[in-house]
Structures are given as C-alpha cells and as structure tokens.
Amino acid sequence: MTRKQFFIILSVALVSFLGTVDMSIVNTALPQISNDLHIPMNQAEWISSAYLILICMSLILFGKLGDQFSKAKIFQLGTLLFTVSSLVCGLSGNLIILLVARCLQGLGASMTMATNLGIITESVPFGARGRALGINTTIGQVGYIAGPAVAGAILSVANWNWIFLFNVPIGIFAYVFGEFVYKTPAKKKPTNLHIDWLGFGLLAVLIGLFFVGIFTGQEIGFSNPNVIIAFVIAAILLALFIYVERKVADPILALSLFKNPGFTISIIALMFMYIIIYFNNVLLPFYIQDTLKFSPSHTGLLMSVLPVVNVFTAYLGGVLCDKYGAVIMSLRASVVFVIAEVIFAIMQPNWTLVVLLLGFVVFSTANGLFQNNPMVMENAGKDQQGIAGSVLALSRNIGFTLGLSISTSLLYTAMSFKSGQRITTYPMHNDALFVFGMHTTYWIAAIIMLSVTVMLFWLLQHNKKI
C-alpha cells in the first residue's frame, strides 16, 4: 500500500467517523437540548431521527451520482455540506433552525457514506482492499460506539452546541486534506447524468415512511392506526418501485445487482449483523448498571472494551480477508458471533465479571473479523461501486434501526410473558425478570446469527461451483 493510498483511506475514514459519531452523539445531549430550547422530549428526539432519515432517503441518489459523475467530488461536497450545517446546528437557537440544519447535515453525511467505499475500492489494489476497508470500518464503528462518550466529555465542560461545533475544525481539515489526496476523473461531466427521478422519488418516500413508522411506533406503539397506515403505504410504494425499476432503461437502483447471490446474501448478512450489534447497545447498559449495580462511569468504562478490542480485530480481519477471502472470513466470524450471543444468553449476575468481559472480547473479535464491506463491494461491477456502497450503508442503517426496535420489543415481550403483565421498562426490584428477558433476546440473536452462518456456508459452496 503506497503513502498516497494510505492518505486516501485516512481522509475517508476521518469523515466516516464524523458521520457515524453524529448518529449517537446527539442522543446523549437531547435532555439538555430539550431544556434549553423549552421543547418536550418527544419533539427533541426528532433532532436525532431527522438526521438518520435524510441519510437513508438520499443514499441511493448520491451513489448513482457518484457512479456517473465523480465519487471524490460528491464525497468532498458532502464533507463541506456536513461541516457548514454542523456550524449552523451549533449556532442555532430554536428547534426549526436546528431541524433544518440537521436535515442538511444528514444530506452531507449521506453523500460521504454513499461514496466512501467506492473511493477506497477504486484507489486500492484488490490484494489490499481487505486491510483498507478494515481501517475504514474500524474507525466508522468506533464512531458509532464512541458517540455517547464523546458527548459526555463535551457536555461536562461546555453546552450542547459544542457537540455540533466539535465537527467544524475536523471537517475543515478533512476537506482540505481531501483536496490534496483524491483522484478526480476529468472526463465524467454532469451533462451526461441520467437519473431515474420517479424511481428515486418512490424509494425516498417509502424509506422516509418506513423510518417515520419505526420511530413513531417506538413512541406511541406499533398497533397505532397511523403507524400501521405508514407501513402499508411504504409496502405499496415498494411494490410500485420494483415495477417502475424493471421498466426503465437506467434505473436509480439496478435490481439486477440482487440477482447476484453473493451481493444479496452479503447485504442480508450485513443487516442481520448490525441488528444484533444494536442488541448490545440496548441490553448491556441496563444489565451492567441496573442488574450488576455498577455506576454510570464504571458502566461506560466496561462498555469501552467493545470498541477498544474492535480497533485491533477489524484491521486483523482485513489482513486475513486479503489472505483467505471475504466469504470464508465472514463465515468464521459468524460462528464466533454465535458463541458470543450464547455467552450473553447464559451468563448470570452472580458469575464472575470475567465472563462478561470474555463475551465482550469474543463479540468484538467476531465484529472485526466479519468482512461485510469487501463481500458486498467485490460482488458489484466497477461502474456500480457507488450504488453498491449506498445499498450497503442503507442496510447498515436499517439494521441499526431495526435492532433498536426488535431488541426492545423482544425484551419487553419476554418479561411481560414471564410476569403475566405488560412491562415497558426495567423491572425495578426484580432483576431476575430482566435477566430472563435479556437471555431470551440473546438466544434469538444467536438464532439470527446462526441463520447468517448457514447463508454464508451456502454461498461458499456456491462460489466453489462457479
């Protein structure tokens, strides 16, 4: 790997960190934002939700633009938009301005997420892509996990505005740095762009409705008629989108990509993996703080084991991917995932803390070794790297969102079933009931990852026959 290639990876990874850390950093500051802006908490939560929704609604468009125009230019424009909108977020003094700025920030993040993997795969030779994507994955995942810790550190010395202003100097540096390192193709001109606007409109609206339904359902219940209507309309739009995309000459999303079993299985495996990753974000803080009775600071310290181990294992996974192949490494990692879920599904509060830490290490090792990015990108053509990266990012975000919804639903359903009454929060003075619900949820997580193991084993055998 040359110094130029390393600088490209570093520049992309730096912006990836900013985009992912902003998905979780705001949640920690929402109570303070709610108090300072004098708004109810349910309104404040849309400051976080709007960012994710705008990212997902526009990912496919920017992936298409990257394939037809220039991934580097789209990425740089996204970095600039993200940085400027972060400044507006930090200077805003009311909810309307903050929400508009967050939507623009989401568009900027979407532009970078749609093109970052394509830039890396185009810049790095095939034999080094595993390591390159591993570095980007490591830093991006650290951003997801480190968000609350970064927010806590900032809020301990400054007000909530600085969780947005924190992005500005880093974003400016990343933009200037990128201007020096990215290759910018000169022959692709915007006049040659062909965008299926009808297909994009249908996809954007159905994704928006899907996420609004998820976020609203978590607040008012999924049996609410308005939530059900949102999901039904989204399903109708999905069927209409598939119909339109099969008819147009140059679709916004080439459905032929999904005829490749390697691409389809990789996307499904990726989404399932991120679903169970979010199980930890929901369950383990409750378990450590409320069941094991650790302080919030000690809880954060214990949870930091996950990203620390992942920093090392993700790069190792990339190296091994270059040697053995993405499918083989992901298959092995899925087995390790199952072991981690079983550890969490059987551990008891009276067991030594070593068991919990062992579960953390096993889980982070599996997370690092699982080579979902190379699996997806190597199953798309050179002219489809932007779209493939966009679908990958969309699946990741859907996985996180479904992970939150599924984990809480499974947890509360299991506890309600065990107790014979409806439970929607931690059962104070009944730790055993929570442990039962947590164990049930983790057993289901183990089954989910076991299904991923079966899919990847089939894919490995399928590839051998080709």
Short mmCIF file of C-alpha atoms in Angstrom, two decimals, residues 80-337:
data_model
loop_
_atom_site.label_atom_id
_atom_site.label_comp_id
_atom_site.label_asym_id
_atom_site.label_seq_id
_atom_site.Cartn_x
_atom_site.Cartn_y
_atom_site.Cartn_z
CA LEU A 80 -18.33 20.59 3.01
CA LEU A 81 -22.13 20.48 3.45
CA PHE A 82 -21.79 18.42 6.63
CA THR A 83 -19.26 20.87 8.08
CA VAL A 84 -21.24 24.03 7.25
CA SER A 85 -24.51 22.54 8.55
CA SER A 86 -22.70 21.45 11.74
CA LEU A 87 -21.77 25.09 12.26
CA VAL A 88 -25.40 26.15 11.76
CA CYS A 89 -26.54 23.44 14.21
CA GLY A 90 -24.06 24.73 16.78
CA LEU A 91 -25.19 28.34 16.37
CA SER A 92 -28.94 27.60 16.22
CA GLY A 93 -31.18 28.84 18.99
CA ASN A 94 -34.56 27.28 18.12
CA LEU A 95 -35.95 23.92 17.06
CA ILE A 96 -36.87 24.86 13.47
CA ILE A 97 -33.39 26.06 12.52
CA LEU A 98 -31.80 23.10 14.30
CA LEU A 99 -34.03 20.58 12.48
CA VAL A 100 -33.37 22.16 9.06
CA ALA A 101 -29.63 22.18 9.75
CA ARG A 102 -29.76 18.55 10.91
CA CYS A 103 -31.52 17.57 7.69
CA LEU A 104 -28.78 19.30 5.68
CA GLN A 105 -26.19 17.61 7.86
CA GLY A 106 -27.85 14.28 7.05
CA LEU A 107 -27.65 15.05 3.31
CA GLY A 108 -23.94 15.81 3.67
CA ALA A 109 -23.33 12.62 5.63
CA SER A 110 -25.31 10.66 3.03
CA MET A 111 -23.09 11.98 0.23
CA THR A 112 -19.98 10.75 2.06
CA MET A 113 -21.46 7.40 3.12
CA ALA A 114 -22.64 6.68 -0.44
CA THR A 115 -19.20 7.19 -1.95
CA ASN A 116 -16.58 6.38 0.74
CA LEU A 117 -16.26 2.66 0.00
CA GLY A 118 -16.22 3.26 -3.75
CA ILE A 119 -13.34 5.72 -3.38
CA ILE A 120 -11.35 3.14 -1.43
CA THR A 121 -12.02 0.24 -3.81
CA GLU A 122 -11.09 2.40 -6.81
CA SER A 123 -7.89 3.66 -5.16
CA VAL A 124 -6.50 0.48 -3.60
CA PRO A 125 -5.44 -2.69 -5.48
CA PHE A 126 -7.57 -5.80 -4.95
CA GLY A 127 -4.98 -7.55 -2.79
CA ALA A 128 -5.01 -4.74 -0.21
CA ARG A 129 -8.74 -3.91 -0.16
CA GLY A 130 -9.46 -6.01 2.92
CA ARG A 131 -6.99 -4.03 5.01
CA ALA A 132 -8.12 -0.72 3.51
CA LEU A 133 -11.82 -1.36 4.12
CA GLY A 134 -10.94 -2.78 7.55
CA ILE A 135 -9.36 0.52 8.58
CA ASN A 136 -12.40 2.48 7.40
CA THR A 137 -14.78 0.04 9.09
CA THR A 138 -12.84 0.22 12.34
CA ILE A 139 -12.90 4.00 12.55
CA GLY A 140 -16.54 4.18 11.43
CA GLN A 141 -17.69 1.63 14.03
CA VAL A 142 -15.68 3.39 16.74
CA GLY A 143 -17.71 6.46 15.81
CA TYR A 144 -20.99 4.62 16.42
CA ILE A 145 -19.86 3.33 19.80
CA ALA A 146 -17.84 6.34 20.95
CA GLY A 147 -20.62 8.90 20.36
CA PRO A 148 -22.02 8.84 23.93
CA ALA A 149 -18.53 9.03 25.44
CA VAL A 150 -17.56 11.99 23.21
CA ALA A 151 -20.85 13.73 24.07
CA GLY A 152 -20.31 13.10 27.77
CA ALA A 153 -16.83 14.60 27.64
CA ILE A 154 -18.04 17.70 25.77
CA LEU A 155 -21.12 18.23 27.95
CA SER A 156 -19.01 18.03 31.09
CA VAL A 157 -17.18 21.23 30.10
CA ALA A 158 -19.50 23.00 27.61
CA ASN A 159 -23.12 23.31 26.50
CA TRP A 160 -24.85 21.16 23.87
CA ASN A 161 -23.97 23.49 20.98
CA TRP A 162 -20.40 22.22 21.10
CA ILE A 163 -21.34 18.66 20.16
CA PHE A 164 -22.00 20.15 16.70
CA LEU A 165 -19.23 22.76 16.69
CA PHE A 166 -16.86 19.90 17.52
CA ASN A 167 -17.29 18.74 13.90
CA VAL A 168 -16.28 22.01 12.28
CA PRO A 169 -12.47 22.08 12.64
CA ILE A 170 -12.23 18.36 11.89
CA GLY A 171 -14.49 18.75 8.86
CA ILE A 172 -12.45 21.69 7.51
CA PHE A 173 -9.23 19.71 7.94
CA ALA A 174 -10.75 16.64 6.25
CA TYR A 175 -12.00 18.73 3.29
CA VAL A 176 -8.66 20.48 2.74
CA PHE A 177 -6.78 17.20 3.20
CA GLY A 178 -9.09 15.50 0.69
CA GLU A 179 -8.43 18.18 -1.94
CA PHE A 180 -4.80 17.09 -1.94
CA VAL A 181 -5.23 13.31 -1.99
CA TYR A 182 -8.30 12.34 -4.07
CA LYS A 183 -8.10 11.43 -7.69
CA THR A 184 -10.65 13.45 -9.65
CA PRO A 185 -11.61 11.97 -13.04
CA ALA A 186 -11.77 14.74 -15.62
CA LYS A 187 -13.85 13.08 -18.34
CA LYS A 188 -17.08 12.47 -16.41
CA LYS A 189 -19.29 15.53 -16.76
CA PRO A 190 -22.62 16.28 -15.12
CA THR A 191 -24.21 16.88 -18.54
CA ASN A 192 -24.08 13.10 -19.08
CA LEU A 193 -26.09 12.32 -15.96
CA HIS A 194 -29.18 10.15 -16.31
CA ILE A 195 -31.25 9.96 -13.14
CA ASP A 196 -34.46 7.97 -12.76
CA TRP A 197 -36.24 10.67 -10.74
CA LEU A 198 -39.52 8.76 -10.49
CA GLY A 199 -37.76 5.72 -9.07
CA PHE A 200 -35.75 7.88 -6.67
CA GLY A 201 -38.88 9.70 -5.51
CA LEU A 202 -40.72 6.46 -4.81
CA LEU A 203 -37.71 5.00 -2.97
CA ALA A 204 -37.10 8.13 -0.91
CA VAL A 205 -40.74 8.42 0.20
CA LEU A 206 -41.05 4.73 1.09
CA ILE A 207 -37.80 4.84 3.10
CA GLY A 208 -38.97 8.01 4.83
CA LEU A 209 -42.34 6.47 5.70
CA PHE A 210 -40.66 3.28 6.92
CA PHE A 211 -38.38 5.14 9.31
CA VAL A 212 -41.09 7.52 10.47
CA GLY A 213 -43.22 4.46 11.21
CA ILE A 214 -40.39 2.85 13.18
CA PHE A 215 -39.57 5.95 15.24
CA THR A 216 -43.21 6.87 15.82
CA GLY A 217 -44.10 3.27 16.68
CA GLN A 218 -41.40 3.18 19.34
CA GLU A 219 -43.03 6.21 20.94
CA ILE A 220 -46.77 5.52 20.62
CA GLY A 221 -46.88 1.79 19.87
CA PHE A 222 -46.83 -0.20 16.64
CA SER A 223 -50.53 -1.02 16.92
CA ASN A 224 -51.43 2.65 16.43
CA PRO A 225 -53.51 3.04 13.21
CA ASN A 226 -51.29 5.86 11.89
CA VAL A 227 -48.19 3.72 12.27
CA ILE A 228 -49.88 0.78 10.52
CA ILE A 229 -51.00 3.07 7.67
CA ALA A 230 -47.42 4.35 7.25
CA PHE A 231 -46.11 0.79 6.91
CA VAL A 232 -48.88 -0.21 4.49
CA ILE A 233 -48.24 2.79 2.23
CA ALA A 234 -44.49 2.08 2.37
CA ALA A 235 -45.16 -1.54 1.28
CA ILE A 236 -47.33 -0.35 -1.62
CA LEU A 237 -44.63 2.11 -2.69
CA LEU A 238 -42.05 -0.68 -2.53
CA ALA A 239 -44.10 -2.82 -4.93
CA LEU A 240 -44.59 0.19 -7.23
CA PHE A 241 -40.87 1.00 -7.06
CA ILE A 242 -39.92 -2.54 -8.12
CA TYR A 243 -42.41 -2.34 -11.00
CA VAL A 244 -41.02 1.01 -12.20
CA GLU A 245 -37.38 -0.06 -11.89
CA ARG A 246 -37.98 -3.13 -14.05
CA LYS A 247 -39.40 -0.92 -16.82
CA VAL A 248 -36.96 1.99 -17.05
CA ALA A 249 -33.79 1.79 -19.13
CA ASP A 250 -31.47 3.29 -16.50
CA PRO A 251 -32.99 2.66 -13.04
CA ILE A 252 -31.89 4.53 -9.93
CA LEU A 253 -31.22 1.11 -8.39
CA ALA A 254 -30.29 -1.71 -10.75
CA LEU A 255 -32.28 -4.65 -9.40
CA SER A 256 -30.00 -6.93 -11.41
CA LEU A 257 -27.48 -6.44 -8.59
CA PHE A 258 -29.67 -8.63 -6.40
CA LYS A 259 -29.59 -11.47 -8.95
CA ASN A 260 -26.01 -11.99 -7.79
CA PRO A 261 -26.35 -14.33 -4.77
CA GLY A 262 -23.05 -13.07 -3.39
CA PHE A 263 -24.32 -9.48 -3.28
CA THR A 264 -27.78 -10.35 -1.92
CA ILE A 265 -26.56 -12.69 0.81
CA SER A 266 -23.84 -10.21 1.79
CA ILE A 267 -26.42 -7.43 2.21
CA ILE A 268 -28.76 -9.66 4.25
CA ALA A 269 -25.88 -10.88 6.41
CA LEU A 270 -24.74 -7.30 6.94
CA MET A 271 -28.19 -6.16 8.03
CA PHE A 272 -28.61 -9.10 10.43
CA MET A 273 -25.19 -8.41 11.94
CA TYR A 274 -25.98 -4.77 12.63
CA ILE A 275 -29.34 -5.75 14.13
CA ILE A 276 -27.65 -7.85 16.79
CA ILE A 277 -24.90 -5.27 17.32
CA TYR A 278 -27.60 -2.87 18.48
CA PHE A 279 -28.90 -5.52 20.89
CA ASN A 280 -25.78 -4.82 22.95
CA ASN A 281 -26.38 -1.06 22.95
CA VAL A 282 -29.86 -1.63 24.38
CA LEU A 283 -29.39 -4.59 26.74
CA LEU A 284 -25.91 -4.38 28.21
CA PRO A 285 -26.10 -0.88 29.76
CA PHE A 286 -29.25 -1.96 31.64
CA TYR A 287 -27.61 -5.21 32.70
CA ILE A 288 -24.37 -3.62 33.91
CA GLN A 289 -25.89 -0.58 35.61
CA ASP A 290 -29.26 -1.82 36.93
CA THR A 291 -28.65 -5.56 37.41
CA LEU A 292 -24.97 -5.61 38.37
CA LYS A 293 -25.30 -2.23 40.17
CA PHE A 294 -22.29 -0.54 38.59
CA SER A 295 -22.13 3.28 38.47
CA PRO A 296 -22.69 5.06 35.12
CA SER A 297 -18.98 5.87 34.87
CA HIS A 298 -17.98 2.24 35.50
CA THR A 299 -20.65 1.11 33.03
CA GLY A 300 -19.13 3.35 30.36
CA LEU A 301 -15.67 2.03 31.20
CA LEU A 302 -16.78 -1.58 30.82
CA MET A 303 -18.63 -0.85 27.56
CA SER A 304 -15.47 0.77 26.18
CA VAL A 305 -13.94 -2.72 25.97
CA LEU A 306 -16.03 -3.33 22.84
CA PRO A 307 -14.60 -0.52 20.66
CA VAL A 308 -11.07 -0.94 22.02
CA VAL A 309 -10.92 -4.63 21.05
CA ASN A 310 -12.67 -3.87 17.76
CA VAL A 311 -9.97 -1.39 16.76
CA PHE A 312 -7.45 -4.24 16.64
CA THR A 313 -9.63 -7.05 15.33
CA ALA A 314 -11.12 -5.08 12.40
CA TYR A 315 -7.68 -4.42 10.94
CA LEU A 316 -6.70 -8.05 11.59
CA GLY A 317 -9.88 -9.10 9.81
CA GLY A 318 -8.91 -7.01 6.82
CA VAL A 319 -5.46 -8.61 6.65
CA LEU A 320 -6.95 -12.12 6.90
CA CYS A 321 -9.58 -11.19 4.31
CA ASP A 322 -6.85 -10.35 1.80
CA LYS A 323 -5.29 -13.76 2.52
CA TYR A 324 -8.30 -16.09 2.74
CA GLY A 325 -11.19 -14.20 1.14
CA ALA A 326 -14.14 -12.22 2.48
CA VAL A 327 -16.71 -15.05 2.47
CA ILE A 328 -14.50 -17.51 4.37
CA MET A 329 -13.58 -14.92 6.99
CA SER A 330 -17.20 -13.80 7.40
CA LEU A 331 -18.31 -17.42 7.76
CA ARG A 332 -15.78 -18.00 10.52
CA ALA A 333 -16.75 -14.71 12.17
CA SER A 334 -20.45 -15.65 12.13
CA VAL A 335 -19.64 -18.78 14.14
CA VAL A 336 -17.76 -16.63 16.66
CA PHE A 337 -20.79 -14.31 16.78
#
